[in-house]
């Protein structure tokens, strides 16, 4: 800028203060001018080679399809677009006056009016002017000021104005009160006051025809490819196929680059091309045997090829070349972990972390070692550090999720799962892990919520539906559980575990045929699947097919997977099939495995009772009660045993405890009714037995005892009703026939008693003879009319 212009700037600055003396009239003028000229002002966008915006400025329409702007707005652009009131258009830079920083663009089809140009000779210092452009990129705006200086020494003249300008105003227009274009705004001068440079409009229209054409930029040479940077990025993302392709291109471009061959060997190894990897790495080391990284990868390949001594020598070489290199110690740690040498592995990985604490993969390996050692707290800590350092590993995220869930931190587990960069399937697996951990803590609501989130993420993943079924089963929503298992098996029809899970739900609903069908399918798919055999045996026990149940549990024994509970089930089945001695041996095996199993004690007591050793049976029942003091079954069994020993008051007391612990257990009520009957407490016997037949209408013993209690209270009609219900089930059941005959005789009706009496004589002559003799001896006259 010439000296005259600099002096003019200083002098002109004094005129700026005149702007503050204006009243509201300038504001109204600015509004009016803006309304008039805004259709002639555009925003010019500078685009890079990708078509993305990398800057913007302003422009003024000066003719049909012609736009004037500053050259510095468009000079670096790969392409241009302009935005105005009539839309957005592609623009082409056609002419320039580089010395004045003025350029002209052409826009085909631009339908915007051209601004009228005002020559600089007619301008006056102090005259109001208005800058219209796109400052800061917020849209076309107006600012008002004065003409401060007109530098007539410059050809064409340069105008200095106090109209405020901002970045993005370059190339915009400066207009007078009548909306005529005074010039093109170009620069902000000074910092404390608005002193801004405008290129006058003189000759602006001629640039479009007489200006210089833009000089084409010579093509820039392509930058050198950052081979190692790109290879490292692909290694970190585990994109081995692309790494192999890049390494081959690298090696082709630079045949003597040992690094190219090293990365190629790494990719080949991870793509399971181990022999090729070994050859490639040998070539790399032949070019440069001082690469510690190449020796590390070569050692890894040699280990996988079954050459452990050479592999360790390769790691030794890597450490010798670079003593603080953390990779060899981490590699040794992983090898030792895989061999189960966990203490040695731990020492190695800590050495690796001492050398370089920020290695995410080393922390991951430490986590695996601690996990294998059973220290879940330290494993979780190491895994979390690994994730914070940027380890991108879906399995690691899933394990952290599971460890957090197992430790009761389900909310934190959910956050880790949400933040993990996983696919939907991996995230669904994590939700299932969270759900199963919640299930172990009996938090059924959160467990179900987690399973349903897994299904929402991966609705075609059968394991998610199966896991939901497990939760619903535990929630006693067994019908819904079956539906979940149905969906799982639609997606995985031949999964024996899912079939067994559904069979268990069917068993809970007493759908024995469906349960058997599922267990048989599971066994056919996998004959060695112990869980299916176990459930098959349980179904057979429920249906009292004890021979088949024995076969099932024997099969589990052959598979070597018999648990103490299985042994108890086998012993119970053997007891029910009459093999009491064998059952006691089986139950003794269960006792040796778990002497504190209450069920084992009760089953042993039952077998001893069948053998007639009630006293010893009671010792096992007492053991069961020490293990489970609130077991209604144990109390019922104790009461039954005491009753058999004739200790009726103690029996009644035990059985009353049983029914108070579980009022819905029919056997306890039957045993209590029998004990009260034997104690001649007939009213209480009737109360207990009436409760029993409500709970178990098909229980023959309950109805027989109830009939006897009714008979004892001379309620013969009720007694006969119970006897008839017994005989509906077992027409030749001698005690039922005897009770029926006695009810008729008590009513003095020998003719009605005759038919059941003759039937009793047929099936049990001795009982019939004793009944007649006893009735006659007690004065039942009608009994004398029965045939002898």
XYZ file of N, CA, C and O in Angstrom, residues 520 556 726 774:
16
model
N -36.548 -87.747 24.216
C -36.167 -88.810 23.269
C -35.476 -88.218 22.041
O -34.497 -88.780 21.531
N -26.579 -92.604 32.687
C -25.776 -91.467 33.146
C -24.556 -91.962 33.905
O -23.457 -91.411 33.781
N -63.376 -95.877 46.235
C -62.167 -96.713 46.215
C -62.347 -97.866 45.230
O -61.450 -98.164 44.421
N -66.667 -111.702 63.259
C -66.541 -110.558 64.170
C -67.843 -109.786 64.273
O -68.225 -109.331 65.367
